[in-house]
Amino acid sequence: MTAIQSKRNLLSMKQLSNEQIYHLIHLADRLKDPANVLSYSGLFAANLFLEPSTRTKTSFHIAERKLGFDVVELDGVDSSLTKGESLYDTLKTLESIGVDLAVVRQSEVGGLSACTEELEMPLINAGDGCGEHPTQSLLDLYTIHEHFHSFRGLHICIAGDLKHSRVARSNAYALRQLGARISFVSKPDWQDPTMTKDYITMDEAVETCDVLMLLRIQHERHTNHGGTGSYLKEYGLTVEREARMMNHSIILHPAPVNRGVEIDVRLVECEKSKIFRQMTNGVTMRMAIIHALMKGEL
Ligand code: CP
């Protein structure tokens, strides 16, 4: 068994079978009813966020509290990582002190997999640079399933800064495995070597896709800081394009949103947009993920 397949860790969507994904979706549904929530009272969860986060960090905090965990919050500024302590030593320290589960966001692709071998507590990848974001992917899958009740045959278009998007990487892999047809919209500069085919224009996408998954332009990961003046018109979701989407189609975005860049300001909260529903679903899905890991079901 390789580290990435090790039970009781969630590092990548590549470790999950379709059965495990459906198990998490059904578990999240059950956990919407507080009567079904098991208590992990007396256990400690640590959230170690070494890159900025609003949604993932807060969502994990609330999910952990709803499950009865005491929560320890750590960041890159106040931890001994600033004194040169390694990620592994930091996590080993947390486990030695009594932490039972750790959620980690950090910038090195695959950086967490080197830490799994010697640790007993479950580890969750909350985003590793441009690598993967499995819990975002699972809440996206949950939101798509909530709307369509299936994945097979759906046309899902992932649009935007693919090269720097861990969300795109996790979702493209998982959605293909689940039987969806994936296409991409991107500026040539932001196409990704792992997503090499099935590029279409935004005009083609809006008329043919069931799910339009927009991505944030990740300025913080760019070396060439070009302007975004014409981006909305060329590659984004304008009001005119949204009007051409099919009646049943939905709009997703992992957020934070650059309003007026990848999507017109007026569309962020339009009827088709499930952007804030994704955030609500994130808490329930993260409860399901934690529960499944604690029970050794992943
Ligand atoms: N979608 C997402 O990961 O948002 P945060 O960076 O705010 O956690």
mmCIF file of N, CA and C in Angstrom, residues 100-159:
data_model
loop_
_atom_site.group_PDB
_atom_site.id
_atom_site.type_symbol
_atom_site.label_atom_id
_atom_site.label_comp_id
_atom_site.label_asym_id
_atom_site.label_seq_id
_atom_site.Cartn_x
_atom_site.Cartn_y
_atom_site.Cartn_z
ATOM 1 N N ASP A 100 -5.908 14.383 17.423
ATOM 2 C CA ASP A 100 -6.419 13.121 16.873
ATOM 3 C C ASP A 100 -6.669 13.165 15.365
ATOM 4 N N LEU A 101 -6.627 14.365 14.772
ATOM 5 C CA LEU A 101 -6.939 14.544 13.344
ATOM 6 C C LEU A 101 -6.331 15.875 12.919
ATOM 7 N N ALA A 102 -5.662 15.910 11.753
ATOM 8 C CA ALA A 102 -5.087 17.189 11.306
ATOM 9 C C ALA A 102 -5.517 17.501 9.882
ATOM 10 N N VAL A 103 -5.897 18.751 9.676
ATOM 11 C CA VAL A 103 -6.280 19.275 8.366
ATOM 12 C C VAL A 103 -5.196 20.269 7.964
ATOM 13 N N VAL A 104 -4.598 20.078 6.762
ATOM 14 C CA VAL A 104 -3.417 20.869 6.417
ATOM 15 C C VAL A 104 -3.557 21.515 5.048
ATOM 16 N N ARG A 105 -3.367 22.813 5.004
ATOM 17 C CA ARG A 105 -3.203 23.527 3.719
ATOM 18 C C ARG A 105 -1.777 24.041 3.666
ATOM 19 N N GLN A 106 -1.075 23.699 2.606
ATOM 20 C CA GLN A 106 0.308 24.162 2.442
ATOM 21 C C GLN A 106 0.634 24.204 0.947
ATOM 22 N N SER A 107 1.763 24.783 0.594
ATOM 23 C CA SER A 107 1.998 25.133 -0.808
ATOM 24 C C SER A 107 2.716 24.077 -1.633
ATOM 25 N N GLU A 108 3.328 23.073 -0.998
ATOM 26 C CA GLU A 108 4.109 22.097 -1.770
ATOM 27 C C GLU A 108 3.197 21.002 -2.321
ATOM 28 N N VAL A 109 3.224 20.817 -3.636
ATOM 29 C CA VAL A 109 2.392 19.768 -4.247
ATOM 30 C C VAL A 109 2.804 18.406 -3.680
ATOM 31 N N GLY A 110 1.840 17.696 -3.123
ATOM 32 C CA GLY A 110 2.125 16.376 -2.549
ATOM 33 C C GLY A 110 2.893 16.429 -1.240
ATOM 34 N N GLY A 111 3.037 17.609 -0.660
ATOM 35 C CA GLY A 111 3.885 17.778 0.535
ATOM 36 C C GLY A 111 3.437 16.957 1.739
ATOM 37 N N LEU A 112 2.146 16.651 1.781
ATOM 38 C CA LEU A 112 1.619 15.935 2.943
ATOM 39 C C LEU A 112 1.888 14.429 2.861
ATOM 40 N N SER A 113 2.069 13.922 1.650
ATOM 41 C CA SER A 113 2.215 12.463 1.514
ATOM 42 C C SER A 113 3.481 11.966 2.193
ATOM 43 N N ALA A 114 4.507 12.827 2.287
ATOM 44 C CA ALA A 114 5.752 12.426 2.952
ATOM 45 C C ALA A 114 5.556 12.297 4.460
ATOM 46 N N CYS A 115 4.451 12.808 4.985
ATOM 47 C CA CYS A 115 4.237 12.815 6.449
ATOM 48 C C CYS A 115 3.365 11.657 6.924
ATOM 49 N N THR A 116 2.742 10.937 6.006
ATOM 50 C CA THR A 116 1.707 9.986 6.423
ATOM 51 C C THR A 116 2.262 8.721 7.067
ATOM 52 N N GLU A 117 3.421 8.291 6.590
ATOM 53 C CA GLU A 117 3.952 6.970 6.957
ATOM 54 C C GLU A 117 4.083 6.786 8.465
ATOM 55 N N GLU A 118 4.590 7.828 9.142
ATOM 56 C CA GLU A 118 4.926 7.683 10.566
ATOM 57 C C GLU A 118 3.850 8.248 11.493
ATOM 58 N N LEU A 119 2.745 8.705 10.940
ATOM 59 C CA LEU A 119 1.714 9.299 11.798
ATOM 60 C C LEU A 119 0.495 8.392 11.886
ATOM 61 N N GLU A 120 -0.072 8.297 13.055
ATOM 62 C CA GLU A 120 -1.270 7.469 13.265
ATOM 63 C C GLU A 120 -2.537 8.263 12.977
ATOM 64 N N MET A 121 -2.524 9.561 13.296
ATOM 65 C CA MET A 121 -3.768 10.349 13.166
ATOM 66 C C MET A 121 -4.098 10.563 11.691
ATOM 67 N N PRO A 122 -5.385 10.617 11.331
ATOM 68 C CA PRO A 122 -5.765 10.923 9.959
ATOM 69 C C PRO A 122 -5.311 12.324 9.547
ATOM 70 N N LEU A 123 -4.873 12.435 8.283
ATOM 71 C CA LEU A 123 -4.485 13.723 7.709
ATOM 72 C C LEU A 123 -5.403 14.040 6.538
ATOM 73 N N ILE A 124 -5.808 15.287 6.439
ATOM 74 C CA ILE A 124 -6.653 15.721 5.329
ATOM 75 C C ILE A 124 -5.950 16.848 4.580
ATOM 76 N N ASN A 125 -5.825 16.678 3.269
ATOM 77 C CA ASN A 125 -5.258 17.720 2.417
ATOM 78 C C ASN A 125 -6.318 18.787 2.152
ATOM 79 N N ALA A 126 -6.085 19.977 2.681
ATOM 80 C CA ALA A 126 -7.032 21.084 2.490
ATOM 81 C C ALA A 126 -6.553 22.016 1.377
ATOM 82 N N GLY A 127 -5.751 21.460 0.447
ATOM 83 C CA GLY A 127 -5.211 22.239 -0.670
ATOM 84 C C GLY A 127 -3.700 22.276 -0.586
ATOM 85 N N ASP A 128 -3.023 21.688 -1.615
ATOM 86 C CA ASP A 128 -1.548 21.677 -1.626
ATOM 87 C C ASP A 128 -1.051 22.424 -2.868
ATOM 88 N N GLY A 129 -0.902 23.739 -2.740
ATOM 89 C CA GLY A 129 -0.416 24.568 -3.847
ATOM 90 C C GLY A 129 -1.265 24.366 -5.091
ATOM 91 N N CYS A 130 -0.599 24.058 -6.213
ATOM 92 C CA CYS A 130 -1.317 23.798 -7.474
ATOM 93 C C CYS A 130 -1.635 22.313 -7.626
ATOM 94 N N GLY A 131 -1.557 21.560 -6.544
ATOM 95 C CA GLY A 131 -1.736 20.097 -6.610
ATOM 96 C C GLY A 131 -3.176 19.657 -6.633
ATOM 97 N N GLU A 132 -3.751 19.429 -5.452
ATOM 98 C CA GLU A 132 -5.132 18.935 -5.363
ATOM 99 C C GLU A 132 -5.884 19.616 -4.222
ATOM 100 N N HIS A 133 -7.196 19.534 -4.287
ATOM 101 C CA HIS A 133 -8.068 20.072 -3.233
ATOM 102 C C HIS A 133 -9.246 19.094 -3.108
ATOM 103 N N PRO A 134 -8.977 17.908 -2.527
ATOM 104 C CA PRO A 134 -10.005 16.860 -2.554
ATOM 105 C C PRO A 134 -11.288 17.212 -1.817
ATOM 106 N N THR A 135 -11.215 17.970 -0.725
ATOM 107 C CA THR A 135 -12.473 18.252 -0.006
ATOM 108 C C THR A 135 -13.320 19.266 -0.772
ATOM 109 N N GLN A 136 -12.676 20.183 -1.519
ATOM 110 C CA GLN A 136 -13.443 21.083 -2.392
ATOM 111 C C GLN A 136 -14.109 20.266 -3.493
ATOM 112 N N SER A 137 -13.353 19.326 -4.055
ATOM 113 C CA SER A 137 -13.921 18.488 -5.113
ATOM 114 C C SER A 137 -15.134 17.719 -4.585
ATOM 115 N N LEU A 138 -15.023 17.152 -3.393
ATOM 116 C CA LEU A 138 -16.136 16.357 -2.854
ATOM 117 C C LEU A 138 -17.367 17.220 -2.583
ATOM 118 N N LEU A 139 -17.160 18.458 -2.138
ATOM 119 C CA LEU A 139 -18.344 19.314 -1.922
ATOM 120 C C LEU A 139 -18.921 19.759 -3.263
ATOM 121 N N ASP A 140 -18.069 19.879 -4.283
ATOM 122 C CA ASP A 140 -18.577 20.191 -5.633
ATOM 123 C C ASP A 140 -19.390 19.005 -6.167
ATOM 124 N N LEU A 141 -18.857 17.797 -5.980
ATOM 125 C CA LEU A 141 -19.583 16.598 -6.427
ATOM 126 C C LEU A 141 -20.918 16.489 -5.701
ATOM 127 N N TYR A 142 -20.899 16.775 -4.419
ATOM 128 C CA TYR A 142 -22.132 16.719 -3.609
ATOM 129 C C TYR A 142 -23.173 17.707 -4.152
ATOM 130 N N THR A 143 -22.711 18.901 -4.522
ATOM 131 C CA THR A 143 -23.621 19.938 -5.036
ATOM 132 C C THR A 143 -24.168 19.543 -6.408
ATOM 133 N N ILE A 144 -23.323 18.967 -7.255
ATOM 134 C CA ILE A 144 -23.789 18.505 -8.575
ATOM 135 C C ILE A 144 -24.795 17.375 -8.390
ATOM 136 N N HIS A 145 -24.479 16.435 -7.498
ATOM 137 C CA HIS A 145 -25.380 15.284 -7.269
ATOM 138 C C HIS A 145 -26.711 15.750 -6.682
ATOM 139 N N GLU A 146 -26.665 16.755 -5.817
ATOM 140 C CA GLU A 146 -27.889 17.292 -5.207
ATOM 141 C C GLU A 146 -28.834 17.821 -6.301
ATOM 142 N N HIS A 147 -28.243 18.361 -7.367
ATOM 143 C CA HIS A 147 -29.045 18.965 -8.432
ATOM 144 C C HIS A 147 -29.463 17.945 -9.487
ATOM 145 N N PHE A 148 -28.524 17.064 -9.901
ATOM 146 C CA PHE A 148 -28.792 16.167 -11.045
ATOM 147 C C PHE A 148 -29.014 14.713 -10.636
ATOM 148 N N HIS A 149 -28.684 14.344 -9.379
ATOM 149 C CA HIS A 149 -28.858 12.982 -8.855
ATOM 150 C C HIS A 149 -28.026 11.940 -9.600
ATOM 151 N N SER A 150 -27.086 12.370 -10.398
ATOM 152 C CA SER A 150 -26.234 11.449 -11.173
ATOM 153 C C SER A 150 -25.073 12.248 -11.764
ATOM 154 N N PHE A 151 -24.044 11.549 -12.240
ATOM 155 C CA PHE A 151 -22.933 12.217 -12.931
ATOM 156 C C PHE A 151 -22.815 11.735 -14.378
ATOM 157 N N ARG A 152 -23.252 10.491 -14.603
ATOM 158 C CA ARG A 152 -23.037 9.840 -15.894
ATOM 159 C C ARG A 152 -23.710 10.640 -17.013
ATOM 160 N N GLY A 153 -22.926 10.987 -18.027
ATOM 161 C CA GLY A 153 -23.457 11.668 -19.209
ATOM 162 C C GLY A 153 -23.560 13.177 -19.077
ATOM 163 N N LEU A 154 -23.333 13.717 -17.875
ATOM 164 C CA LEU A 154 -23.371 15.181 -17.744
ATOM 165 C C LEU A 154 -22.197 15.792 -18.498
ATOM 166 N N HIS A 155 -22.427 16.941 -19.134
ATOM 167 C CA HIS A 155 -21.321 17.684 -19.733
ATOM 168 C C HIS A 155 -20.913 18.776 -18.747
ATOM 169 N N ILE A 156 -19.693 18.664 -18.253
ATOM 170 C CA ILE A 156 -19.203 19.614 -17.247
ATOM 171 C C ILE A 156 -18.009 20.350 -17.828
ATOM 172 N N CYS A 157 -18.105 21.669 -17.895
ATOM 173 C CA CYS A 157 -17.021 22.478 -18.449
ATOM 174 C C CYS A 157 -16.306 23.208 -17.312
ATOM 175 N N ILE A 158 -15.006 23.014 -17.238
ATOM 176 C CA ILE A 158 -14.178 23.671 -16.211
ATOM 177 C C ILE A 158 -13.440 24.815 -16.906
ATOM 178 N N ALA A 159 -13.656 26.039 -16.430
ATOM 179 C CA ALA A 159 -13.205 27.215 -17.182
ATOM 180 C C ALA A 159 -12.353 28.146 -16.338
#
